CSV table of C-alpha atoms in Angstrom, one decimal:
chain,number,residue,atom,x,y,z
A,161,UNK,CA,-18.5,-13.9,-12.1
A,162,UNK,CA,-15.3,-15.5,-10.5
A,163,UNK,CA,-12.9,-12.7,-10.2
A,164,UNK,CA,-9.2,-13.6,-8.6
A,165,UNK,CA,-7.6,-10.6,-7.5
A,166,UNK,CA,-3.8,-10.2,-7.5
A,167,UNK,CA,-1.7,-7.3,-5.2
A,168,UNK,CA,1.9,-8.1,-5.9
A,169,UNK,CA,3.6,-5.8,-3.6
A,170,UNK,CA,7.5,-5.1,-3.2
A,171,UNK,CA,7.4,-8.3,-1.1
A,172,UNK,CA,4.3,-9.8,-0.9
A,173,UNK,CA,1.4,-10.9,-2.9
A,174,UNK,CA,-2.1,-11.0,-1.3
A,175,UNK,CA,-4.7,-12.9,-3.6
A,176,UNK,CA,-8.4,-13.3,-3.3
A,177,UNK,CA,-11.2,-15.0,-5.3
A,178,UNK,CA,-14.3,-13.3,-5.5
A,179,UNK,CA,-17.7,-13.9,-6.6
A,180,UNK,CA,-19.0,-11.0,-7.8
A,181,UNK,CA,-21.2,-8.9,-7.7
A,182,UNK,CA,-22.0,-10.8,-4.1
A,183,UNK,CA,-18.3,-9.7,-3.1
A,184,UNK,CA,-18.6,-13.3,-1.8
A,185,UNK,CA,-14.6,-14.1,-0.9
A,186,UNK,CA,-14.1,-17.9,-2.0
A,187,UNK,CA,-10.6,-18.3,-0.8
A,188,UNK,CA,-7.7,-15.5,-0.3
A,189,UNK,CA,-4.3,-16.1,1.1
A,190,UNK,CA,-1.0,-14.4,1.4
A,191,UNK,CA,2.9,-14.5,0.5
A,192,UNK,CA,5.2,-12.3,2.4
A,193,UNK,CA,8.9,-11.8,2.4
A,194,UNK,CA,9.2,-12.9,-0.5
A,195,UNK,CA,13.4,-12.9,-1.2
A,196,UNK,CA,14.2,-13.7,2.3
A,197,UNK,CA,15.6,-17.3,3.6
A,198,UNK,CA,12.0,-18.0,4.6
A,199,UNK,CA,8.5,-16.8,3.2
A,200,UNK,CA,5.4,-17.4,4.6
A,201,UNK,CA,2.2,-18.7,2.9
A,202,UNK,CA,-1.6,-18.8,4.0
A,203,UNK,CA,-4.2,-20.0,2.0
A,204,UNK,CA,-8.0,-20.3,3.1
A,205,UNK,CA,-11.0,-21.1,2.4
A,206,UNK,CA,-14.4,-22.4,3.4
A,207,UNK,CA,-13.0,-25.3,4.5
A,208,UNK,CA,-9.6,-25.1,5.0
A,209,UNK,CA,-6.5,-23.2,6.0
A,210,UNK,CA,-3.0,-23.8,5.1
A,211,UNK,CA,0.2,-22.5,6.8
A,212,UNK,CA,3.5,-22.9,5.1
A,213,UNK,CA,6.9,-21.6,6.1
A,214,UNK,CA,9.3,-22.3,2.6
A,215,UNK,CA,11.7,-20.4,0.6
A,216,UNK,CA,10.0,-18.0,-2.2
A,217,UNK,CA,13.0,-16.6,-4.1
A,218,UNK,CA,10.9,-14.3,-6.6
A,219,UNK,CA,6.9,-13.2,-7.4
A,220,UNK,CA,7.3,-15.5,-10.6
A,221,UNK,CA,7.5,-18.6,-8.2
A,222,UNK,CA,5.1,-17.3,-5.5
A,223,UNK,CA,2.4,-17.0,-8.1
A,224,UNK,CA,2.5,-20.5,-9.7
A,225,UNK,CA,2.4,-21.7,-6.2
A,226,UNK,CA,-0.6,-19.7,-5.5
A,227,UNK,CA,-1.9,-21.2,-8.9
A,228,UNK,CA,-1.6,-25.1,-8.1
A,229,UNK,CA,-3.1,-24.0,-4.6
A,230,UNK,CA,-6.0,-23.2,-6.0
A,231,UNK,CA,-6.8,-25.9,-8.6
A,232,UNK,CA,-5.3,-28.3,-5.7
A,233,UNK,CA,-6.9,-31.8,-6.0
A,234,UNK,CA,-7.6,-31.7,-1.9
A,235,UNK,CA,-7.7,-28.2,-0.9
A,236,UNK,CA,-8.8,-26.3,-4.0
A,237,UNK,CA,-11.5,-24.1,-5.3
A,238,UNK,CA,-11.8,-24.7,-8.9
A,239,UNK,CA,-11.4,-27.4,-11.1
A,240,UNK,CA,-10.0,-25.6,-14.4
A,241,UNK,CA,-8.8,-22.4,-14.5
A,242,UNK,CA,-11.6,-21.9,-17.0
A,243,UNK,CA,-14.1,-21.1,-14.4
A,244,UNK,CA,-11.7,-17.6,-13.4
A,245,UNK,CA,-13.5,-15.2,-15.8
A,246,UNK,CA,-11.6,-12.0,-15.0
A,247,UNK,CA,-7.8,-11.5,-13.3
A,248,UNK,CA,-7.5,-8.0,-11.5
A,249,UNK,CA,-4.0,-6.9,-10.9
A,250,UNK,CA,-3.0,-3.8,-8.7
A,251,UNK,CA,-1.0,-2.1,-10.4
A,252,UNK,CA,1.3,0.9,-8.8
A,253,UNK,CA,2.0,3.6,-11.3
A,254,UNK,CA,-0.1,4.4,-14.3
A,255,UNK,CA,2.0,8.2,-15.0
A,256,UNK,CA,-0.1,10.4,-16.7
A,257,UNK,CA,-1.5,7.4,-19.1
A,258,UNK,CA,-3.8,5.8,-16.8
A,259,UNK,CA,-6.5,7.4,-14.8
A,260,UNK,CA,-8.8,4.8,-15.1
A,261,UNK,CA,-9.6,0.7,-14.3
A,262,UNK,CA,-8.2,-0.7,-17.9
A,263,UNK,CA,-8.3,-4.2,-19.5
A,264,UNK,CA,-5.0,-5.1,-20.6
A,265,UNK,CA,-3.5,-5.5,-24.1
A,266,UNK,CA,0.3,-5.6,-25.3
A,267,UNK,CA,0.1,-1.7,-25.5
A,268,UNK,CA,-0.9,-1.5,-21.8
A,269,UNK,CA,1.8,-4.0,-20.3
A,270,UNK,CA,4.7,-1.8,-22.6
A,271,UNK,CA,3.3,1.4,-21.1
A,272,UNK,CA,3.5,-0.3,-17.3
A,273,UNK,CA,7.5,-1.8,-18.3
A,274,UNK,CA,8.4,2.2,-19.5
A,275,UNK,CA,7.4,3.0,-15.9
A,276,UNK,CA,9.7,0.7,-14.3
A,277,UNK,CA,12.6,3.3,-13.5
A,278,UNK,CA,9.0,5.2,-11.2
A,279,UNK,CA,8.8,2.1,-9.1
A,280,UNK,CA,11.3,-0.3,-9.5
A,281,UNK,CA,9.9,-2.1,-6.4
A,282,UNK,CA,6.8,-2.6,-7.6
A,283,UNK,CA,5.9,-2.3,-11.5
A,284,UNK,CA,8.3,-5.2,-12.0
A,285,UNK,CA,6.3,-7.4,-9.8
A,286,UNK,CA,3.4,-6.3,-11.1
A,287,UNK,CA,3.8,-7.2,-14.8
A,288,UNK,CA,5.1,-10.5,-13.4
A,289,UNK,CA,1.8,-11.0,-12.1
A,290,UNK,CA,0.2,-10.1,-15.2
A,291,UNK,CA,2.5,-12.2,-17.1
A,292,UNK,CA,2.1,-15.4,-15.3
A,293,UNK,CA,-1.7,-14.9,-15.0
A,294,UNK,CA,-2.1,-14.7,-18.4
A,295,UNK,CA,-0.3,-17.7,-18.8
A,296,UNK,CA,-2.4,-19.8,-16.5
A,297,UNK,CA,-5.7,-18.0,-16.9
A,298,UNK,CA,-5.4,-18.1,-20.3
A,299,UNK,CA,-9.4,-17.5,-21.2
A,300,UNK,CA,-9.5,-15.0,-18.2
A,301,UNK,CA,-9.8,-11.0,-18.9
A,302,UNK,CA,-6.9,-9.5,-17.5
A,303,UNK,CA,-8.1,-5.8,-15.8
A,304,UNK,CA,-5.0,-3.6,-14.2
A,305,UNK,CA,-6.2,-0.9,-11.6
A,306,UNK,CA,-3.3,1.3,-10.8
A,307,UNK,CA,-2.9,3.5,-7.8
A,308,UNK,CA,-2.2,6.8,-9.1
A,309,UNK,CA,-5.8,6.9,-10.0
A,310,UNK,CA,-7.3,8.2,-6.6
A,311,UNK,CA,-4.9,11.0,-6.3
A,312,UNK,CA,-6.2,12.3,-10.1
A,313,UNK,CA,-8.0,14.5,-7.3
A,314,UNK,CA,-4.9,16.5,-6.1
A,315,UNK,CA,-5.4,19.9,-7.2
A,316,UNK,CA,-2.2,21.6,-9.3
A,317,UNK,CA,-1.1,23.7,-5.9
A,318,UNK,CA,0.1,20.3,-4.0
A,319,UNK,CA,0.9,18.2,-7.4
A,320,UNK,CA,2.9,20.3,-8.6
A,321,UNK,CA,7.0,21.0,-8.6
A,322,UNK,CA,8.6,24.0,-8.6
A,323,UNK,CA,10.5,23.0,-11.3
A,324,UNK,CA,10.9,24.6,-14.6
A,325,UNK,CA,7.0,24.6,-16.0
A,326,UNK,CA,8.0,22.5,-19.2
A,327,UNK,CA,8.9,19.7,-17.2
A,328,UNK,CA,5.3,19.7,-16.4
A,329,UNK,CA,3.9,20.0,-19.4
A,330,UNK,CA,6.1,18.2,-21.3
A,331,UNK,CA,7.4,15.3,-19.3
A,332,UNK,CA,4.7,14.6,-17.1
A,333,UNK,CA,7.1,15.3,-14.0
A,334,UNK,CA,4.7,15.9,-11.0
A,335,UNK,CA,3.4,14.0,-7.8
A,336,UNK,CA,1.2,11.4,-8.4
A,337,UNK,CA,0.8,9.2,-5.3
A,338,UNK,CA,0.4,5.5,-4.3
A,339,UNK,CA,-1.6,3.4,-2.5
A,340,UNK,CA,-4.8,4.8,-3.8
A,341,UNK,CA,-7.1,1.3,-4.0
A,342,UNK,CA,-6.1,1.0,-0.4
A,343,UNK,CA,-6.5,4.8,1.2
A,344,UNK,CA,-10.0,5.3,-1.2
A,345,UNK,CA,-11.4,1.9,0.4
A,346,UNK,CA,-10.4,2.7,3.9
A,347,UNK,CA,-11.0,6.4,3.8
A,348,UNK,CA,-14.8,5.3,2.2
A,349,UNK,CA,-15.2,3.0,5.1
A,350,UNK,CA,-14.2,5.8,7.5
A,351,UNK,CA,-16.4,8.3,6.1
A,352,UNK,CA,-19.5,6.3,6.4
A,353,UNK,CA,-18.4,5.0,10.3
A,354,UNK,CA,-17.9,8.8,11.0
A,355,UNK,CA,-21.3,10.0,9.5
A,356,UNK,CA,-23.0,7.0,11.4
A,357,UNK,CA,-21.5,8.7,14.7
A,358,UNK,CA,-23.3,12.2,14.3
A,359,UNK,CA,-19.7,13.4,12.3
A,360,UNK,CA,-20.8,15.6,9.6
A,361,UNK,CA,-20.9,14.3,5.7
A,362,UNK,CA,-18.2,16.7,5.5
A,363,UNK,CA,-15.0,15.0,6.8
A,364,UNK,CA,-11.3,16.0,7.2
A,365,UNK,CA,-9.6,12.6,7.6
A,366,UNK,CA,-5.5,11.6,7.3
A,367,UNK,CA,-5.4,8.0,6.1
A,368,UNK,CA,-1.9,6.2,6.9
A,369,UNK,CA,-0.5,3.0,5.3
A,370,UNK,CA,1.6,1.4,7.3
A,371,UNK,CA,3.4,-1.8,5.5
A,372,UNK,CA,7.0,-2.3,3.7
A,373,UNK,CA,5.6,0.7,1.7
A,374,UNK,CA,4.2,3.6,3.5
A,375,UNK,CA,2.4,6.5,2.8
A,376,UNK,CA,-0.4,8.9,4.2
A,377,UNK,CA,-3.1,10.4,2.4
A,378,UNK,CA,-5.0,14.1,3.1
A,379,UNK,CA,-8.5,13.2,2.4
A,380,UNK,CA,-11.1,16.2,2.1
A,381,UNK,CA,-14.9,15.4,1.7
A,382,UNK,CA,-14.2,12.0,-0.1
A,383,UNK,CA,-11.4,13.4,-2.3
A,384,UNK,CA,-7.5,12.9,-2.2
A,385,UNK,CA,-5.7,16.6,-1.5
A,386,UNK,CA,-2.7,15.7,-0.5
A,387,UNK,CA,-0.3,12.6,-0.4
A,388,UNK,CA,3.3,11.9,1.0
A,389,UNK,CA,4.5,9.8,-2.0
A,390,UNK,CA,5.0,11.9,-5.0
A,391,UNK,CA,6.9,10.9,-8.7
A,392,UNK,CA,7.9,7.8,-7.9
A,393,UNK,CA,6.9,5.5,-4.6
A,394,UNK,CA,10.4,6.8,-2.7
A,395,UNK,CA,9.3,9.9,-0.7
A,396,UNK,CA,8.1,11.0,2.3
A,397,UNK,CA,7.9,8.2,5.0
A,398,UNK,CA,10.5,6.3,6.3
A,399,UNK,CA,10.0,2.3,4.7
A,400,UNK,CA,11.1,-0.7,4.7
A,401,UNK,CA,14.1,-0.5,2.6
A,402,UNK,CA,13.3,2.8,0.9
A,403,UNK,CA,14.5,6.1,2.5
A,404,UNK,CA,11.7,8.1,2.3
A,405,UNK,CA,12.3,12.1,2.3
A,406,UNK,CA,15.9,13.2,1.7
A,407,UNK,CA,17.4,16.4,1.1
A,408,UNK,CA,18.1,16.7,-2.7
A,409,UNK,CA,21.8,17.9,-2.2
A,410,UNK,CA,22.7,14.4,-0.5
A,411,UNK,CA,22.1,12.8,-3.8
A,412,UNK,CA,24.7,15.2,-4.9
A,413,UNK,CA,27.6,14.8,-2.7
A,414,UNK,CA,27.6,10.5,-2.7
A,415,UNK,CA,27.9,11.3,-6.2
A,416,UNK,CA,30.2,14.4,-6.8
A,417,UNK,CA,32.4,13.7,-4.0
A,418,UNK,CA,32.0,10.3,-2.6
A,419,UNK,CA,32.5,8.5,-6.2
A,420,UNK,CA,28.9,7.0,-6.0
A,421,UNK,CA,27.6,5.6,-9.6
A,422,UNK,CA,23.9,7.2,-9.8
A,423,UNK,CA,22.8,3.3,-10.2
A,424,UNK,CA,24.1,2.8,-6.8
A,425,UNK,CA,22.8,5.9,-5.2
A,426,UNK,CA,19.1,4.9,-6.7
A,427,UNK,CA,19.5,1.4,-5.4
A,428,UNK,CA,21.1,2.4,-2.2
A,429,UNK,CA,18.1,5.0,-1.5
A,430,UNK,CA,15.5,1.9,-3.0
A,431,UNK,CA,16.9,-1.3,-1.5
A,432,UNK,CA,19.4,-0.5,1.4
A,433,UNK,CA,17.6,2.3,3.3
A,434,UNK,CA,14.5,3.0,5.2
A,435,UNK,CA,14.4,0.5,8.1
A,436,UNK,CA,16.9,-1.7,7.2
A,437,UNK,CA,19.8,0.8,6.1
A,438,UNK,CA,19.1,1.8,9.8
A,439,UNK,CA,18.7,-1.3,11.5
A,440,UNK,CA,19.6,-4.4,9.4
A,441,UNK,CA,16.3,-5.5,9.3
A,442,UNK,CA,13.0,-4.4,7.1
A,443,UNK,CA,10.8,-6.1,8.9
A,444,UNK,CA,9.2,-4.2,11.6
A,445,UNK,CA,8.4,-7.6,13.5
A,446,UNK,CA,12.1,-8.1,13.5
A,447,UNK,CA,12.8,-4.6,14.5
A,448,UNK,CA,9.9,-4.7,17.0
A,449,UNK,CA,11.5,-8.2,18.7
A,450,UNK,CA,15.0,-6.3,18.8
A,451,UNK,CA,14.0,-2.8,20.0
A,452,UNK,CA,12.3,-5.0,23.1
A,453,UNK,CA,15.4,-6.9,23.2
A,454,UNK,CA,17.3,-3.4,24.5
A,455,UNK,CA,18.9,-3.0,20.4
A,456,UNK,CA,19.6,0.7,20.7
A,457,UNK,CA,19.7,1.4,16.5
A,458,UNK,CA,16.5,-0.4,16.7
A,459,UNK,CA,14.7,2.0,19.3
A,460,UNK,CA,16.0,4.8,17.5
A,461,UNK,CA,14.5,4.0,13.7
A,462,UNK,CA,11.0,3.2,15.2
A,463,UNK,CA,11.4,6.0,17.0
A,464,UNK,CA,12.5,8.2,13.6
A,465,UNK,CA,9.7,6.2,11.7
A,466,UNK,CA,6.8,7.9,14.4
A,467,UNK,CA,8.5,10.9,14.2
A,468,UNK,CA,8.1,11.2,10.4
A,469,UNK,CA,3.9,10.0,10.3
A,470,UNK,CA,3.6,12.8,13.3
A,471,UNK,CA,5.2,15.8,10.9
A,472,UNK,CA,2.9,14.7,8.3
A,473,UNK,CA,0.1,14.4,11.0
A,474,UNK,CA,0.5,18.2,11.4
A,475,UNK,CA,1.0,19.1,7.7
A,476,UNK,CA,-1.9,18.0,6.8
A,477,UNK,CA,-3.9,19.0,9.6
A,478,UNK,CA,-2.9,22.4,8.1
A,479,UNK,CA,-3.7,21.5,5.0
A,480,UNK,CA,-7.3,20.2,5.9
A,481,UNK,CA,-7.9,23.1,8.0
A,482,UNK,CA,-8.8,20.9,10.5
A,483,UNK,CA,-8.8,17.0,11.6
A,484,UNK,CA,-11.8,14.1,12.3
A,485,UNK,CA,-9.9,11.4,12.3
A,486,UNK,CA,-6.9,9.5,11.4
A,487,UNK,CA,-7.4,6.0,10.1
A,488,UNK,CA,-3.9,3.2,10.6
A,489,UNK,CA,-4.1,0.6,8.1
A,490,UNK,CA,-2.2,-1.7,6.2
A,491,UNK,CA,0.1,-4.6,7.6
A,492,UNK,CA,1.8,-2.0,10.2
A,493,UNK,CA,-0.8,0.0,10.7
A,494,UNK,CA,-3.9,-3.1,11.7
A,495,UNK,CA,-1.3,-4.8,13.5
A,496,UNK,CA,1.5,-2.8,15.1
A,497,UNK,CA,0.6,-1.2,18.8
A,498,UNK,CA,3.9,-0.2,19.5
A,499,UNK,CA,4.2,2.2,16.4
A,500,UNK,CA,0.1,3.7,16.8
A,501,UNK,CA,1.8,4.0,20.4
A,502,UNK,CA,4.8,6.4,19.5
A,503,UNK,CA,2.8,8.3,16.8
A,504,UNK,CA,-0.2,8.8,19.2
A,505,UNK,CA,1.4,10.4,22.1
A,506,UNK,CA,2.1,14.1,22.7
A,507,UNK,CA,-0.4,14.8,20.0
A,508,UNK,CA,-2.9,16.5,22.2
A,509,UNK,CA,-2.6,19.7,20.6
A,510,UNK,CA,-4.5,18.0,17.5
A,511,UNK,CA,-7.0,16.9,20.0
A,512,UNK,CA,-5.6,13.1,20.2
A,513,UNK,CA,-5.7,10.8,22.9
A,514,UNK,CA,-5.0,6.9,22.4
A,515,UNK,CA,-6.7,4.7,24.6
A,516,UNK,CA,-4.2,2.3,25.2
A,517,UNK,CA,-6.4,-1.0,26.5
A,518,UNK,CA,-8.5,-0.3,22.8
A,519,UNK,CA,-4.7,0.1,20.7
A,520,UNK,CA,-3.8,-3.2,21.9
A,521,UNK,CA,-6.9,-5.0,20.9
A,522,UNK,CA,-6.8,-7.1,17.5
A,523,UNK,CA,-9.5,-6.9,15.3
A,524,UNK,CA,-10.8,-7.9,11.6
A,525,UNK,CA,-13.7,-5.3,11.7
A,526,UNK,CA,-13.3,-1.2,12.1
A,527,UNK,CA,-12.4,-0.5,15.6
A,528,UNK,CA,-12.2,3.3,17.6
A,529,UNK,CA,-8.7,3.2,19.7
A,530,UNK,CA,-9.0,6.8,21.1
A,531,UNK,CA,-10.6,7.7,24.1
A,532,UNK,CA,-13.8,8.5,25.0
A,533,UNK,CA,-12.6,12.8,25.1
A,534,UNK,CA,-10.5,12.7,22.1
A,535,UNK,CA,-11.8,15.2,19.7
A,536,UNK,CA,-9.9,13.3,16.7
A,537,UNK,CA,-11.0,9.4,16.2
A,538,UNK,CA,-8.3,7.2,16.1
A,539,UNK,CA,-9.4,4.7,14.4
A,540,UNK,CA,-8.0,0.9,13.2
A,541,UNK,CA,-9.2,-0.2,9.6
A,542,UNK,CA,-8.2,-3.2,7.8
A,543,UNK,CA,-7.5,-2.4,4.0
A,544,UNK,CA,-9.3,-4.7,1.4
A,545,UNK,CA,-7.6,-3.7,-2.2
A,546,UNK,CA,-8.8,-6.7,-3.2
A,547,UNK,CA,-12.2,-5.8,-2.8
A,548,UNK,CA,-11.5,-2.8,-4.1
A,549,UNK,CA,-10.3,-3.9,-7.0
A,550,UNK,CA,-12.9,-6.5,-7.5
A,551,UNK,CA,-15.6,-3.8,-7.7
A,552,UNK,CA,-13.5,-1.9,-9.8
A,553,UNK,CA,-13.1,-4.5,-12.2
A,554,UNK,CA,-16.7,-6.0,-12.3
A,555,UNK,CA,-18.0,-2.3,-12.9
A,556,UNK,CA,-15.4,-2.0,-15.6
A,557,UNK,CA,-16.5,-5.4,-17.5
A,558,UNK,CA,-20.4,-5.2,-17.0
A,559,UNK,CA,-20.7,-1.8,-18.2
């Protein structure tokens, strides 16, 4: 079964074609910064690799280019989109409707749109994915696997608000978490590395995914305890453009005394904070290239961003009762030295030490960057929701 995979993220979407059950990857590519001047594509196969630099003003456009790349006379992988038997999307916020892998009807894509206001960034893009797939892949089943769905696991203690208890159990209101295909397939693959290095079955593990959305994960034994993301995709770490955690009464006072429109607070706190309210940039290869170049605002926000994993670090490390390992991952995490670098140091008392000739070292497979004596792995593992997904949608579609 040919499966193409689709993870449209705030500003990028990775894609993959899969054979499955084989988890053979035909092809896969990326589009990221999506809205900028400039976007860039990949596209690769067996046989060949494309690398474009154009302008991709929306998801809608980046998708039907990803479409005629594929059925491409000269560098394509299928003839008709006829031979595409299943479409999975990621999806970020299923609410308390979805718990589970689903195939999608007009009910389901109306329950995704209610949940737009919950992530803004992302559910947009994500029906936009569905939409145009279904358009193109028109005999194709179209599967949605949403995010929340790992975190089903947090027990009421950590999801819950102290909020009046109706808003609970009447509205839904409580933390749900993000990210989930990606922190349940690296946190998998970390558990299995750790128990092939004399580690106990039993594992205590903080999984953290670094990318233009960020969030870290406690992880207990396999199961999701914790998570920095909570109601909506806006808390906790510092991101891209999003602010991560405020204090409450901020909100307040732009509003109350400073004249701000609650529209503009929620778009100033979604779209013009986090690393680029603090820099003028929200991409940390920008902001790495000026924070080497001596720019002292971008210093301080990679600075701030460390700062923030390393409180969570410790949170959660209380939480757990103890720490393994930590696991970097996503587009940040796999790639960026300099920000495993500011998180890693002074962080002895948890029993971490970085070597730093392994954090510089690039890799596609699971690689160890702590020292020899550190009592908590550091470890490097490159997130595959696609696969992820794939399984999750093949299991769904067999059964």
């Amino acid at each position: 079964m040919k499966i193409l995979i689709i993870n449209s993220g705030s500003s990028s979407i990775k894609y993959q074609l899969i054979e499955m059950p084989a988890n053979e990857v035909i092809c896969s590519g990326m589009i990221d910064r999506i809205g900028l001047e400039i976007s860039n594509l990949t596209f690769v196969s067996t046989s060949n690799k494309i690398e474009e630099s154009l302008p991709i003003a929306d998801h809608k456009i980046g998708l039907e280019k990803i479409a005629s790349l594929l059925m491409d006379e000269e560098f394509g992988v299928i003839i008709s989109t006829e031979e595409i038997e299943a479409v999975g999307h990621r999806v970020v916020h299923g609410g308390s409707t979805f718990s589970n892998t689903v195939v999608i009807t007009e009910e389901v894509k109306e329950k995704i749109r209610q949940l737009f206001d919950l992530a803004p960034l992302h559910n947009p893009a994500n029906l936009e994915g569905i939409i145009v797939a279904s358009e193109i892949f028109k005999n194709a089943q179209q599967v949605a696997v949403f995010d929340t769905a790992f975190h089903q696991t947090i027990p009421v203690i950590a999801h819950k608000y102290a909020l009046p208890n109706y808003l609970l159990t009447e509205n839904k209101i409580r933390l749900y978490g993000f990210h989930g295909t990606s922190h349940k397939y690296v946190s998998e693959n970390a558990i299995h590395y750790l128990t092939q290095n004399s580690f106990s079955k039993e594992s205590k593990i903080i999984t953290i995914h670094l990318g233009n959305g960020c969030s870290m994960t406690a992880i207990k034994n396999g199961k999701s305890v914790d998570h920095t993301l909570g109601f909506g995709p806006m808390n906790g770490l510092i991101m891209g453009t999003r602010s991560g955690d405020v204090d409450q009464s901020i909100i307040f006072y732009l509003v109350n005394t400073l004249g701000y429109s609650l529209e503009a607070v929620n778009t100033m706190l979604q779209k013009q904070s986090g690393m680029l309210g603090l820099t003028g940039f929200s991409d940390l290869r920008d902001i790495e290239k000026q924070a080497e170049n001596g720019n002292v605002d971008c210093q301080l926000a990679l600075a701030m961003n460390a700062y923030r994993i390393k409180k969570y670090i410790g949170s959660y490390s209380a939480v757990l009762n103890g720490l393994d390992a930590i696991i970097f991952t996503a587009g940040i995490g796999e790639n960026s030295s300099y920000i495993r670098k500011l998180v890693c140091t002074d962080m002895d008392y948890f029993g971490i030490e970085l070597d730093l000739e392994k954090n510089e070292l690039r890799s596609k497979e699971i690689r160890e960057i702590s020292t020899a004596e550190s009592k908590t792995k550091v470890l490097v593992i490159p997130t595959n929701e696609e696969i992820e997904i794939a399984n999750q949608v093949f299991e769904l579609l067999v059964e």
